[in-house]
């Protein structure tokens, strides 16, 4: 099979092809290694690992030959460079982790390797997962493989999992891991026209994932189709006794859960997600989504999530407070960058000043401030109370509906540099995604259509805690109805 | 109460004790807790705060804390929260310590002090909480660098905070000894201050009797009871002098300079720490199952106060003697084995007198005693059944310490059996009285003091083996004529 | 909330991040804007509402008291910018 033909197969198709011996794992991985190289201008990868990938592919081929295939055997995937991979450079997109080779593997990637997956490399991201554009990385911005027709300004892929999203969209990875703290899987998925799932909090282990905001970080899968994402989730999810916040809940067969349809499913349409200044076409696509679900037998229900508008400020207080503490360990002593100083304090200060980028610095300072003496009650405690109310909003809604449909993002991908002046403008990217992080409920973004200027738009489905099955099933209905067959301007192996 | 030229001053002291929990592994990681290992060989990536590493709590450490709380007659809080205490220091790799702040695992409790005058003073415990120990910074290994060893980072500590109920260095010393004794009884901390498994921070202030509390200073990291007492004495006087000279006490953290016997302010920046406490989002609230707490309570060993009361009632010991014997669990156990079906008072005297004397001389603890409880008990029996005299028993004991042999064997080998044969004793008495005929005449003429001289001569003639009671009985007869 | 330069300098010191004098004012403005924005939370009525402990529903899991880690000094020191004789090193601290 030619490279472009191989690259055109989605994960489920590639799995099938390997099982039927239409091609070997080595051939598939070699094609993807070439794709990674071809996609270099996008800057989606920080550390490609082509040799390692081939070795893993060979091991997969041995198992495949013996008929002992593991669930993801031979499937080439990309890993967001926030996941610690043993003895392989892990940077979190930051200068302060220069040269860091973890002596341990994250639980989620360990599970993926145990499922036979092949690592193509570590993908680029916003520094310490702080951002929604992948423009804050020490390793430079990532380019969205999509461009506006007639406009050759490079666009952002979204963030923070921009590298993973761009790689999948550009067919330089079959699937990828991401993390979602305020929308960092779903929003880039929407900007890049792919599928991204933020599972329930605690569904996937955080052990070995560089922490940004511990109570909001959600590792999760990204892929080309809902089925692909369901397959990845099955391998990534599971209780981890080494993560105290990991959920002791058994992992169902997510792929099997896609069967069954959505007849009788009650779908909530939250009025508060209709925000001022939301482009008409996004509102229109949302309505279209409602229709698609209705046509498949679902029942749309108007619901209210009154605390929605407080989600963003609550998120920023809680996330930044936790981040300011989580990033205190980057001090030049045990790993990463050290800038020497005449005294210990000077070493700390110079190392962290040089090692952290502007956005990270901003967030650490605010986080430090909101926790500081006299402000804890007014900011952090207040935000945690609002968070309880947001969670209650969802709990109340889920008494009347089984899932909720909203747009993923209030806009399409913007040009690199277009929104860099104002942090708050950047924060508003997350307005639809953040509430699900605060409540810990699962949410997926599915590509639903193109905007007037030819860029992908995603729809979001939010579900009950640990009911990823309903979320995936409803998402597949949208996917089938939307028939999103569009390809970005850049695709490894050429558009076909 | 301290008397100065301007009148009376009250010293108010509160102690914060950090007690390392006895456990195999650390509080939130699976690394070992042994003392004295090669640097950085007992460190998990969790302890070293590597990216992505997460804490998981050790059930046994929680049990030890609950057990200690119960031993301090304290309230056990069914729900408690771990919070991060944020500050930067090289021996604190994460830049925060996982501790407990607003909701500790143990609440109010108390410790009873047996005062020298026989009274009992109750000292309140404010709280006990669990927290991580820090690593060790070594500043003297290299001229321009501080070396950091993280072996100790993450070991479980119980922070035990007393109410400011202590009023003198002496009381502070008694409190520490009692607290250490309770911890060792419970087996939750080995109380070894030299190795640092028990550390004490002292808060000291002074005020006029009846007036509001003064500003306190904290003296940190005192690692012996003697230093705690010295530091308190010095600090109280320092504060009094300062106030009398018209100065004001600044709230500050001080160190005790062992060499000069003074406290001085810590040289680091006097910036008030803003610890920015918040609940650790990597953990959930600690919920204790009431049944589990009850199981721990039911399994508590007999503690010093209860044991002391029992020694008084069961063995008829004085409160003071009982107090000495229960100070260490091993000593109490040793004593009870010796006293088993024997004269308890004799057992107490031998343990507190000759045995303690020998152990002190040899510089060892009762756990390394060359004389076992069984052996000491056997010696007491030999005295009780008249085989040897009390006096000679002391020599036998000395031999037991030196050789570890059984008393019966030593008595036999040295032929020390007491002579109880009246005829033999009479013969010895006759011989002495004949040889000392002039003294006998003096005695009969009224010099009573010579009686002791005769006894001494008879004991010498019989190599100390004559039964003293018989000697007295027969000697008096013969002197009476 | 308007932050002044002195406050920004103090926070930076707490966070151990060196800031140049010239950066203080622009940062103060930027941070103030963000804090003003998050203060819209004050509109929300939250009296009587408990703060959310965690999105994780379970109780704190506990592990057995067993030594399962450590004894890997090379792994622990392997990434250190400057390790010596089995120790991490930092510029000397005067206590």
mmCIF file of C-alpha atoms in Angstrom, chain B residues 31-163:
data_model
loop_
_atom_site.group_PDB
_atom_site.id
_atom_site.type_symbol
_atom_site.label_atom_id
_atom_site.label_comp_id
_atom_site.label_asym_id
_atom_site.label_seq_id
_atom_site.Cartn_x
_atom_site.Cartn_y
_atom_site.Cartn_z
ATOM 1 C CA UNK B 31 10.657 4.784 50.114
ATOM 2 C CA UNK B 32 12.237 3.478 53.316
ATOM 3 C CA UNK B 33 12.581 5.485 56.538
ATOM 4 C CA UNK B 34 15.722 3.967 58.116
ATOM 5 C CA UNK B 35 18.139 6.329 59.804
ATOM 6 C CA UNK B 36 21.715 6.636 58.612
ATOM 7 C CA UNK B 37 21.468 5.385 55.033
ATOM 8 C CA UNK B 38 23.774 6.613 52.265
ATOM 9 C CA UNK B 39 22.537 9.954 50.927
ATOM 10 C CA UNK B 40 19.666 9.911 48.460
ATOM 11 C CA UNK B 41 19.302 6.122 48.540
ATOM 12 C CA UNK B 42 15.915 6.199 50.227
ATOM 13 C CA UNK B 43 14.225 8.613 47.868
ATOM 14 C CA UNK B 44 11.251 8.010 45.597
ATOM 15 C CA UNK B 45 10.604 10.357 42.660
ATOM 16 C CA UNK B 46 7.532 11.394 44.685
ATOM 17 C CA UNK B 47 9.788 12.509 47.573
ATOM 18 C CA UNK B 48 12.027 14.364 45.131
ATOM 19 C CA UNK B 49 8.993 16.146 43.639
ATOM 20 C CA UNK B 50 9.675 15.032 40.103
ATOM 21 C CA UNK B 51 7.177 16.263 37.510
ATOM 22 C CA UNK B 52 3.894 14.377 37.555
ATOM 23 C CA UNK B 53 4.591 12.461 40.756
ATOM 24 C CA UNK B 54 1.684 12.133 43.168
ATOM 25 C CA UNK B 55 1.246 11.356 46.890
ATOM 26 C CA UNK B 56 -0.597 8.255 48.174
ATOM 27 C CA UNK B 57 -1.039 8.046 51.932
ATOM 28 C CA UNK B 58 0.396 5.211 54.048
ATOM 29 C CA UNK B 59 -2.414 3.655 56.109
ATOM 30 C CA UNK B 60 -0.071 2.620 58.909
ATOM 31 C CA UNK B 61 1.149 6.186 59.427
ATOM 32 C CA UNK B 62 -2.457 7.262 59.842
ATOM 33 C CA UNK B 63 -2.965 4.439 62.331
ATOM 34 C CA UNK B 64 0.091 5.538 64.299
ATOM 35 C CA UNK B 65 -1.237 9.079 64.483
ATOM 36 C CA UNK B 66 -4.655 7.905 65.642
ATOM 37 C CA UNK B 67 -3.002 5.612 68.200
ATOM 38 C CA UNK B 68 -0.947 8.515 69.498
ATOM 39 C CA UNK B 69 -4.012 10.718 69.711
ATOM 40 C CA UNK B 70 -5.810 8.053 71.721
ATOM 41 C CA UNK B 71 -2.761 7.715 73.975
ATOM 42 C CA UNK B 72 -2.959 11.434 74.630
ATOM 43 C CA UNK B 73 -6.637 11.098 75.559
ATOM 44 C CA UNK B 74 -7.422 13.300 72.577
ATOM 45 C CA UNK B 75 -10.373 13.710 70.228
ATOM 46 C CA UNK B 76 -9.928 11.857 66.951
ATOM 47 C CA UNK B 77 -11.368 13.871 64.055
ATOM 48 C CA UNK B 78 -13.259 11.634 61.697
ATOM 49 C CA UNK B 79 -12.576 13.938 58.797
ATOM 50 C CA UNK B 80 -9.346 15.851 58.325
ATOM 51 C CA UNK B 81 -7.723 17.650 55.413
ATOM 52 C CA UNK B 82 -4.189 17.775 54.055
ATOM 53 C CA UNK B 83 -3.063 21.233 53.043
ATOM 54 C CA UNK B 84 0.002 22.510 51.263
ATOM 55 C CA UNK B 85 2.330 24.789 53.206
ATOM 56 C CA UNK B 86 4.150 26.683 50.453
ATOM 57 C CA UNK B 87 7.719 27.978 50.853
ATOM 58 C CA UNK B 88 11.074 27.579 49.130
ATOM 59 C CA UNK B 89 14.017 25.735 50.671
ATOM 60 C CA UNK B 90 16.438 23.206 49.158
ATOM 61 C CA UNK B 91 15.369 20.391 51.474
ATOM 62 C CA UNK B 92 11.727 20.902 50.446
ATOM 63 C CA UNK B 93 11.777 19.684 46.840
ATOM 64 C CA UNK B 94 8.166 20.435 45.904
ATOM 65 C CA UNK B 95 8.350 23.990 47.210
ATOM 66 C CA UNK B 96 5.563 22.961 49.582
ATOM 67 C CA UNK B 97 5.144 20.609 52.504
ATOM 68 C CA UNK B 98 2.033 18.443 52.713
ATOM 69 C CA UNK B 99 0.728 19.152 56.193
ATOM 70 C CA UNK B 100 -2.569 19.735 57.956
ATOM 71 C CA UNK B 101 -3.759 23.192 58.873
ATOM 72 C CA UNK B 102 -7.401 23.957 59.545
ATOM 73 C CA UNK B 103 -8.587 20.382 60.083
ATOM 74 C CA UNK B 104 -5.993 18.169 61.815
ATOM 75 C CA UNK B 105 -6.529 14.458 62.371
ATOM 76 C CA UNK B 106 -6.374 14.790 66.184
ATOM 77 C CA UNK B 107 -7.848 17.532 68.376
ATOM 78 C CA UNK B 108 -7.685 18.391 72.068
ATOM 79 C CA UNK B 109 -5.928 16.045 74.467
ATOM 80 C CA UNK B 110 -3.809 16.113 77.632
ATOM 81 C CA UNK B 111 -0.632 14.886 79.282
ATOM 82 C CA UNK B 112 -0.332 14.448 83.075
ATOM 83 C CA UNK B 113 2.934 15.444 84.707
ATOM 84 C CA UNK B 114 4.027 13.893 88.011
ATOM 85 C CA UNK B 115 5.556 16.845 89.782
ATOM 86 C CA UNK B 116 8.452 16.351 92.217
ATOM 87 C CA UNK B 117 6.249 17.504 95.085
ATOM 88 C CA UNK B 118 3.867 14.626 94.434
ATOM 89 C CA UNK B 119 1.137 16.661 92.774
ATOM 90 C CA UNK B 120 -0.117 16.048 89.248
ATOM 91 C CA UNK B 121 -0.267 18.832 86.701
ATOM 92 C CA UNK B 122 -2.295 18.488 83.516
ATOM 93 C CA UNK B 123 -0.852 20.005 80.398
ATOM 94 C CA UNK B 124 -3.258 20.492 77.514
ATOM 95 C CA UNK B 125 -2.579 19.282 73.999
ATOM 96 C CA UNK B 126 -4.069 21.586 71.379
ATOM 97 C CA UNK B 127 -3.787 19.237 68.443
ATOM 98 C CA UNK B 128 -1.777 16.602 66.631
ATOM 99 C CA UNK B 129 -1.429 16.530 62.876
ATOM 100 C CA UNK B 130 0.421 14.519 60.241
ATOM 101 C CA UNK B 131 2.919 16.133 57.899
ATOM 102 C CA UNK B 132 5.950 15.352 55.751
ATOM 103 C CA UNK B 133 9.444 15.719 57.138
ATOM 104 C CA UNK B 134 11.929 17.695 55.029
ATOM 105 C CA UNK B 135 15.240 16.447 53.703
ATOM 106 C CA UNK B 136 18.567 17.462 55.191
ATOM 107 C CA UNK B 137 20.737 20.367 54.145
ATOM 108 C CA UNK B 138 24.402 20.083 54.986
ATOM 109 C CA UNK B 139 26.167 23.413 55.043
ATOM 110 C CA UNK B 140 29.575 22.279 56.191
ATOM 111 C CA UNK B 141 30.624 19.816 53.504
ATOM 112 C CA UNK B 142 31.935 22.249 50.971
ATOM 113 C CA UNK B 143 32.938 25.906 51.154
ATOM 114 C CA UNK B 144 30.564 27.338 48.543
ATOM 115 C CA UNK B 145 27.838 24.742 48.329
ATOM 116 C CA UNK B 146 25.125 23.330 50.514
ATOM 117 C CA UNK B 147 24.600 19.605 50.052
ATOM 118 C CA UNK B 148 21.068 18.241 50.029
ATOM 119 C CA UNK B 149 20.089 14.709 51.060
ATOM 120 C CA UNK B 150 16.422 13.832 50.553
ATOM 121 C CA UNK B 151 16.398 10.529 52.471
ATOM 122 C CA UNK B 152 14.387 12.125 55.208
ATOM 123 C CA UNK B 153 12.093 14.053 52.855
ATOM 124 C CA UNK B 154 8.610 12.635 53.135
ATOM 125 C CA UNK B 155 9.055 10.659 56.357
ATOM 126 C CA UNK B 156 5.855 10.911 58.415
ATOM 127 C CA UNK B 157 5.909 13.382 61.269
ATOM 128 C CA UNK B 158 3.357 13.933 63.969
ATOM 129 C CA UNK B 159 3.334 17.538 65.058
ATOM 130 C CA UNK B 160 2.106 17.627 68.652
ATOM 131 C CA UNK B 161 1.254 21.097 69.901
ATOM 132 C CA UNK B 162 0.835 21.785 73.601
ATOM 133 C CA UNK B 163 -1.327 24.506 75.029
#
